[in-house]
Each structure stands twice: as structure tokens, then as C-alpha cells.
mmCIF file of C-alpha atoms in Angstrom:
data_model
loop_
_atom_site.group_PDB
_atom_site.id
_atom_site.type_symbol
_atom_site.label_atom_id
_atom_site.label_comp_id
_atom_site.label_asym_id
_atom_site.label_seq_id
_atom_site.Cartn_x
_atom_site.Cartn_y
_atom_site.Cartn_z
ATOM 1 C CA UNK K 1 14.480 43.503 14.513
ATOM 2 C CA UNK K 2 17.333 43.356 17.050
ATOM 3 C CA UNK K 3 19.016 46.432 18.523
ATOM 4 C CA UNK K 4 21.940 46.248 18.470
ATOM 5 C CA UNK K 5 21.924 44.019 15.360
ATOM 6 C CA UNK K 6 22.816 40.350 15.771
ATOM 7 C CA UNK K 7 23.311 37.429 13.403
ATOM 8 C CA UNK K 8 20.114 35.681 12.336
ATOM 9 C CA UNK K 9 20.281 31.889 12.148
ATOM 10 C CA UNK K 10 17.852 29.451 10.541
ATOM 11 C CA UNK K 11 14.603 29.139 12.492
ATOM 12 C CA UNK K 12 10.807 29.197 12.545
ATOM 13 C CA UNK K 13 10.364 32.699 13.975
ATOM 14 C CA UNK K 14 10.166 35.901 11.947
ATOM 15 C CA UNK K 15 13.181 37.142 13.901
ATOM 16 C CA UNK K 16 15.156 34.176 12.531
ATOM 17 C CA UNK K 17 16.309 33.386 8.996
ATOM 18 C CA UNK K 18 13.267 32.088 7.131
ATOM 19 C CA UNK K 19 14.310 32.910 3.572
ATOM 20 C CA UNK K 20 13.502 30.406 0.821
ATOM 21 C CA UNK K 21 13.906 30.540 -2.937
ATOM 22 C CA UNK K 22 11.157 28.723 -4.846
ATOM 23 C CA UNK K 23 11.056 27.694 -8.500
ATOM 24 C CA UNK K 24 7.876 26.767 -10.322
ATOM 25 C CA UNK K 25 8.431 24.406 -13.243
ATOM 26 C CA UNK K 26 6.409 22.511 -15.826
ATOM 27 C CA UNK K 27 7.523 18.892 -16.321
ATOM 28 C CA UNK K 28 6.569 15.642 -17.949
ATOM 29 C CA UNK K 29 4.789 13.166 -15.680
ATOM 30 C CA UNK K 30 7.834 10.902 -15.278
ATOM 31 C CA UNK K 31 10.187 13.831 -14.667
ATOM 32 C CA UNK K 32 7.798 15.260 -12.130
ATOM 33 C CA UNK K 33 7.795 12.014 -10.145
ATOM 34 C CA UNK K 34 11.598 11.978 -10.053
ATOM 35 C CA UNK K 35 11.751 15.677 -9.163
ATOM 36 C CA UNK K 36 9.244 15.367 -6.333
ATOM 37 C CA UNK K 37 11.094 12.389 -4.823
ATOM 38 C CA UNK K 38 14.474 14.087 -5.068
ATOM 39 C CA UNK K 39 13.181 17.362 -3.664
ATOM 40 C CA UNK K 40 11.502 15.587 -0.732
ATOM 41 C CA UNK K 41 14.772 13.875 0.192
ATOM 42 C CA UNK K 42 16.712 17.152 -0.028
ATOM 43 C CA UNK K 43 14.045 19.055 1.914
ATOM 44 C CA UNK K 44 14.002 16.462 4.710
ATOM 45 C CA UNK K 45 17.780 16.613 5.082
ATOM 46 C CA UNK K 46 17.781 20.397 5.167
ATOM 47 C CA UNK K 47 14.958 20.515 7.699
ATOM 48 C CA UNK K 48 16.819 17.996 9.856
ATOM 49 C CA UNK K 49 20.072 19.957 9.722
ATOM 50 C CA UNK K 50 18.189 23.180 10.415
ATOM 51 C CA UNK K 51 16.559 21.708 13.514
ATOM 52 C CA UNK K 52 19.915 20.444 14.757
ATOM 53 C CA UNK K 53 21.222 24.008 14.497
ATOM 54 C CA UNK K 54 18.180 25.431 16.270
ATOM 55 C CA UNK K 55 18.458 23.003 19.176
ATOM 56 C CA UNK K 56 22.014 24.188 19.820
ATOM 57 C CA UNK K 57 20.576 27.612 20.628
ATOM 58 C CA UNK K 58 17.174 26.441 21.995
ATOM 59 C CA UNK K 59 18.047 23.256 23.943
ATOM 60 C CA UNK K 60 14.848 23.378 26.028
ATOM 61 C CA UNK K 61 12.446 23.552 23.069
ATOM 62 C CA UNK K 62 10.459 20.291 23.242
ATOM 63 C CA UNK K 63 8.689 20.982 19.930
ATOM 64 C CA UNK K 64 11.982 21.278 18.053
ATOM 65 C CA UNK K 65 13.363 18.115 19.654
ATOM 66 C CA UNK K 66 10.191 16.207 18.790
ATOM 67 C CA UNK K 67 10.255 17.507 15.211
ATOM 68 C CA UNK K 68 13.920 16.523 14.881
ATOM 69 C CA UNK K 69 13.167 13.036 16.205
ATOM 70 C CA UNK K 70 10.602 12.578 13.407
ATOM 71 C CA UNK K 71 13.291 13.244 10.787
ATOM 72 C CA UNK K 72 15.710 10.876 12.544
ATOM 73 C CA UNK K 73 13.007 8.177 12.456
ATOM 74 C CA UNK K 74 12.492 8.870 8.751
ATOM 75 C CA UNK K 75 16.215 8.323 8.122
ATOM 76 C CA UNK K 76 16.281 5.264 10.451
ATOM 77 C CA UNK K 77 18.546 6.998 12.989
ATOM 78 C CA UNK K 78 16.601 5.446 15.832
ATOM 79 C CA UNK K 79 19.198 5.889 18.582
ATOM 80 C CA UNK K 80 19.444 9.588 17.759
ATOM 81 C CA UNK K 81 15.643 9.866 17.749
ATOM 82 C CA UNK K 82 15.374 8.207 21.156
ATOM 83 C CA UNK K 83 18.071 10.491 22.563
ATOM 84 C CA UNK K 84 16.191 13.613 21.400
ATOM 85 C CA UNK K 85 12.886 12.324 22.761
ATOM 86 C CA UNK K 86 14.284 11.293 26.136
ATOM 87 C CA UNK K 87 15.918 14.692 26.530
ATOM 88 C CA UNK K 88 12.682 16.359 25.471
ATOM 89 C CA UNK K 89 10.578 14.304 27.897
ATOM 90 C CA UNK K 90 12.866 15.307 30.750
ATOM 91 C CA UNK K 91 11.962 18.895 29.868
ATOM 92 C CA UNK K 92 8.248 18.249 29.212
ATOM 93 C CA UNK K 93 7.244 14.826 30.600
ATOM 94 C CA UNK K 94 3.587 15.348 29.619
ATOM 95 C CA UNK K 95 4.240 15.770 25.885
ATOM 96 C CA UNK K 96 1.877 13.340 24.156
ATOM 97 C CA UNK K 97 3.467 14.064 20.768
ATOM 98 C CA UNK K 98 6.948 13.179 22.049
ATOM 99 C CA UNK K 99 5.600 9.962 23.591
ATOM 100 C CA UNK K 100 3.955 9.052 20.279
ATOM 101 C CA UNK K 101 7.285 9.423 18.462
ATOM 102 C CA UNK K 102 9.013 7.410 21.182
ATOM 103 C CA UNK K 103 6.421 4.688 20.646
ATOM 104 C CA UNK K 104 7.365 4.653 16.956
ATOM 105 C CA UNK K 105 11.016 4.157 17.888
ATOM 106 C CA UNK K 106 10.252 1.333 20.326
ATOM 107 C CA UNK K 107 8.024 -0.350 17.739
ATOM 108 C CA UNK K 108 10.738 -0.112 15.072
ATOM 109 C CA UNK K 109 13.338 -1.778 17.308
ATOM 110 C CA UNK K 110 10.934 -4.585 18.244
ATOM 111 C CA UNK K 111 10.230 -3.629 21.868
ATOM 112 C CA UNK K 112 6.519 -4.299 21.489
ATOM 113 C CA UNK K 113 5.392 -4.129 25.115
ATOM 114 C CA UNK K 114 7.345 -0.918 25.687
ATOM 115 C CA UNK K 115 5.802 0.558 22.522
ATOM 116 C CA UNK K 116 2.288 -0.421 23.664
ATOM 117 C CA UNK K 117 2.870 1.179 27.055
ATOM 118 C CA UNK K 118 4.277 4.327 25.435
ATOM 119 C CA UNK K 119 1.287 4.719 23.106
ATOM 120 C CA UNK K 120 -1.052 4.221 26.084
ATOM 121 C CA UNK K 121 0.793 6.952 27.990
ATOM 122 C CA UNK K 122 0.440 9.226 24.945
ATOM 123 C CA UNK K 123 -3.350 8.810 24.724
ATOM 124 C CA UNK K 124 -3.739 9.087 28.496
ATOM 125 C CA UNK K 125 -2.154 12.547 28.313
ATOM 126 C CA UNK K 126 -4.029 13.591 25.169
ATOM 127 C CA UNK K 127 -7.264 11.741 24.519
ATOM 128 C CA UNK K 128 -7.445 13.378 21.064
ATOM 129 C CA UNK K 129 -4.135 11.932 19.841
ATOM 130 C CA UNK K 130 -5.591 10.024 16.883
ATOM 131 C CA UNK K 131 -2.275 8.745 15.457
ATOM 132 C CA UNK K 132 -1.352 7.230 18.841
ATOM 133 C CA UNK K 133 -4.711 5.397 18.989
ATOM 134 C CA UNK K 134 -4.171 4.251 15.393
ATOM 135 C CA UNK K 135 -0.719 2.810 16.075
ATOM 136 C CA UNK K 136 -1.849 1.320 19.374
ATOM 137 C CA UNK K 137 -4.694 -0.468 17.598
ATOM 138 C CA UNK K 138 -2.470 -1.863 14.852
ATOM 139 C CA UNK K 139 0.132 -3.082 17.326
ATOM 140 C CA UNK K 140 -2.491 -4.747 19.523
ATOM 141 C CA UNK K 141 -3.902 -6.529 16.473
ATOM 142 C CA UNK K 142 -0.423 -7.641 15.442
ATOM 143 C CA UNK K 143 -0.074 -9.222 18.883
ATOM 144 C CA UNK K 144 -3.320 -11.152 18.351
ATOM 145 C CA UNK K 145 -5.437 -8.819 20.502
ATOM 146 C CA UNK K 146 -7.810 -7.939 17.687
ATOM 147 C CA UNK K 147 -10.809 -6.872 19.805
ATOM 148 C CA UNK K 148 -8.644 -4.397 21.732
ATOM 149 C CA UNK K 149 -7.146 -3.223 18.472
ATOM 150 C CA UNK K 150 -10.597 -2.546 17.023
ATOM 151 C CA UNK K 151 -11.560 -0.470 20.062
ATOM 152 C CA UNK K 152 -8.379 1.620 19.805
ATOM 153 C CA UNK K 153 -8.941 2.207 16.089
ATOM 154 C CA UNK K 154 -12.572 3.140 16.692
ATOM 155 C CA UNK K 155 -11.334 5.699 19.184
ATOM 156 C CA UNK K 156 -8.890 7.055 16.591
ATOM 157 C CA UNK K 157 -11.748 7.608 14.133
ATOM 158 C CA UNK K 158 -13.881 9.272 16.814
ATOM 159 C CA UNK K 159 -11.305 11.817 17.971
ATOM 160 C CA UNK K 160 -10.111 12.745 14.481
ATOM 161 C CA UNK K 161 -12.827 13.387 11.950
ATOM 162 C CA UNK K 162 -12.190 11.974 8.479
ATOM 163 C CA UNK K 163 -9.126 10.001 9.578
ATOM 164 C CA UNK K 164 -8.909 7.907 6.412
ATOM 165 C CA UNK K 165 -5.863 5.859 7.417
ATOM 166 C CA UNK K 166 -7.446 4.755 10.711
ATOM 167 C CA UNK K 167 -10.751 4.011 8.975
ATOM 168 C CA UNK K 168 -8.948 1.809 6.437
ATOM 169 C CA UNK K 169 -7.128 -0.013 9.230
ATOM 170 C CA UNK K 170 -10.347 -0.426 11.199
ATOM 171 C CA UNK K 171 -12.091 -1.904 8.162
ATOM 172 C CA UNK K 172 -9.317 -4.460 7.764
ATOM 173 C CA UNK K 173 -9.529 -5.519 11.424
ATOM 174 C CA UNK K 174 -13.320 -5.749 11.304
ATOM 175 C CA UNK K 175 -13.029 -8.047 8.301
ATOM 176 C CA UNK K 176 -10.466 -10.218 10.115
ATOM 177 C CA UNK K 177 -12.905 -10.395 13.054
ATOM 178 C CA UNK K 178 -15.615 -11.759 10.702
ATOM 179 C CA UNK K 179 -17.639 -8.529 10.679
ATOM 180 C CA UNK K 180 -17.877 -7.946 6.907
ATOM 181 C CA UNK K 181 -20.907 -5.619 6.947
ATOM 182 C CA UNK K 182 -19.249 -3.283 9.427
ATOM 183 C CA UNK K 183 -15.994 -3.520 7.462
ATOM 184 C CA UNK K 184 -17.749 -2.509 4.222
ATOM 185 C CA UNK K 185 -19.401 0.496 5.872
ATOM 186 C CA UNK K 186 -16.065 1.546 7.370
ATOM 187 C CA UNK K 187 -14.254 1.227 4.026
ATOM 188 C CA UNK K 188 -16.861 3.507 2.435
ATOM 189 C CA UNK K 189 -16.228 6.084 5.174
ATOM 190 C CA UNK K 190 -12.487 5.855 4.492
ATOM 191 C CA UNK K 191 -13.018 6.487 0.780
ATOM 192 C CA UNK K 192 -15.289 9.445 1.495
ATOM 193 C CA UNK K 193 -12.378 10.963 3.411
ATOM 194 C CA UNK K 194 -9.732 9.994 0.833
ATOM 195 C CA UNK K 195 -10.934 8.585 -2.511
ATOM 196 C CA UNK K 196 -7.349 7.876 -3.656
ATOM 197 C CA UNK K 197 -6.587 5.082 -1.160
ATOM 198 C CA UNK K 198 -5.912 2.220 -3.561
ATOM 199 C CA UNK K 199 -5.547 -0.415 -0.856
ATOM 200 C CA UNK K 200 -8.972 0.470 0.556
ATOM 201 C CA UNK K 201 -10.580 0.152 -2.890
ATOM 202 C CA UNK K 202 -8.933 -3.271 -3.196
ATOM 203 C CA UNK K 203 -10.033 -4.413 0.272
ATOM 204 C CA UNK K 204 -13.580 -3.166 -0.330
ATOM 205 C CA UNK K 205 -13.727 -5.122 -3.588
ATOM 206 C CA UNK K 206 -12.607 -8.276 -1.770
#
């Protein structure tokens, strides 16, 4: 699309190199499990390397930096993730998504109060950030602040319809707060959203 022509590098835009080659295969169940796991690892590495290349040419793209930080977190490269997020937040200080990922980093390294504050900043900027409410609720509960944790998880389920993970977490906290009837009802809602959540089936049975 460029006149005069120029080299196209890997990227998300149609003007960039988006080519993929896909194979469709029939496998045994055990082979499929191994194939899926191996492909996921390869795909994550390639996506990470691709984003690193893109950021060299688009250093002010907060979405790319946030996406790259998620892959760094996945591969436990927490210092690299924090670096990307801090640079991104200097560009776009009101990015709730970047703050959520930064909260993940702070939680992983054990800086609990900083993580709590970061999640709170994320939901203050975007009151529909369900994952941030979910993580905030779990972290509050882990710190013994179960009532606050329940309220944060309730908020997560309100802003994101059918949020099975948050519903399962909320059920567990309600049970720990000696509210079994509410916990049962919440577990049923979680299973309506995702019937394959084994841990929720187990907790409901208990």
C-alpha cells in the first residue's frame, strides 16, 4: 500500500506483515494435548518477539507496551514487564489496563500494599475493569480483609456479565465468611457461565 514501496515488518495493521501459515490436523487425544501445549509456548514467544520489534518502530504505543508486558509476566520476566509498563504509563498515565498489569507485577514480587493501591487506581480510572476488581478482592481477602474482598468481587461480577472466575472466587469468600446459602447461589451462577470449572463443582459439593 506504500508509494514508494517500503519494507513491511511484523505488526497488527493491514499495512504491516500479518501473514500466517495454518495447518489443520487430526490427532489422538494425548497427542493433541502435547501439541496444544507446545504450540501455545511457541506462539507466546513469537508474539512476544513480534511486539518487541513493533515497539522499536512504535515506541509511544501504550497498547503494544501493555501487551508485551503481559507476555513478560507470563514468562516471569517481571523487571522487563515493569519497565514496559512504567514507560507506557509515562505516555498514557490514565491507562487502566497498564495499571492492572503493573498490579500483577507488584503482587508477584510480594509488594502487597503497592499492588492493592495499583489495582485501586486501575478501577478508579475504569469502573468496568472486572479483572482489576477480581484481583483486588482476592488480595484483600489474602490480607484478612474478607468483607472488603467480597465487595470488590461483587463489583467484578456486576461490571462484567457472566464473569465465571470472579463468581467462583466470590463463592469461596462467601463460604469463608459463613454465608453458605449465598455461596451456593453464587457457585450456581458461576457454573451457568462456565460449566467446565472443576474447582467450582468441587466447592459446590462441599
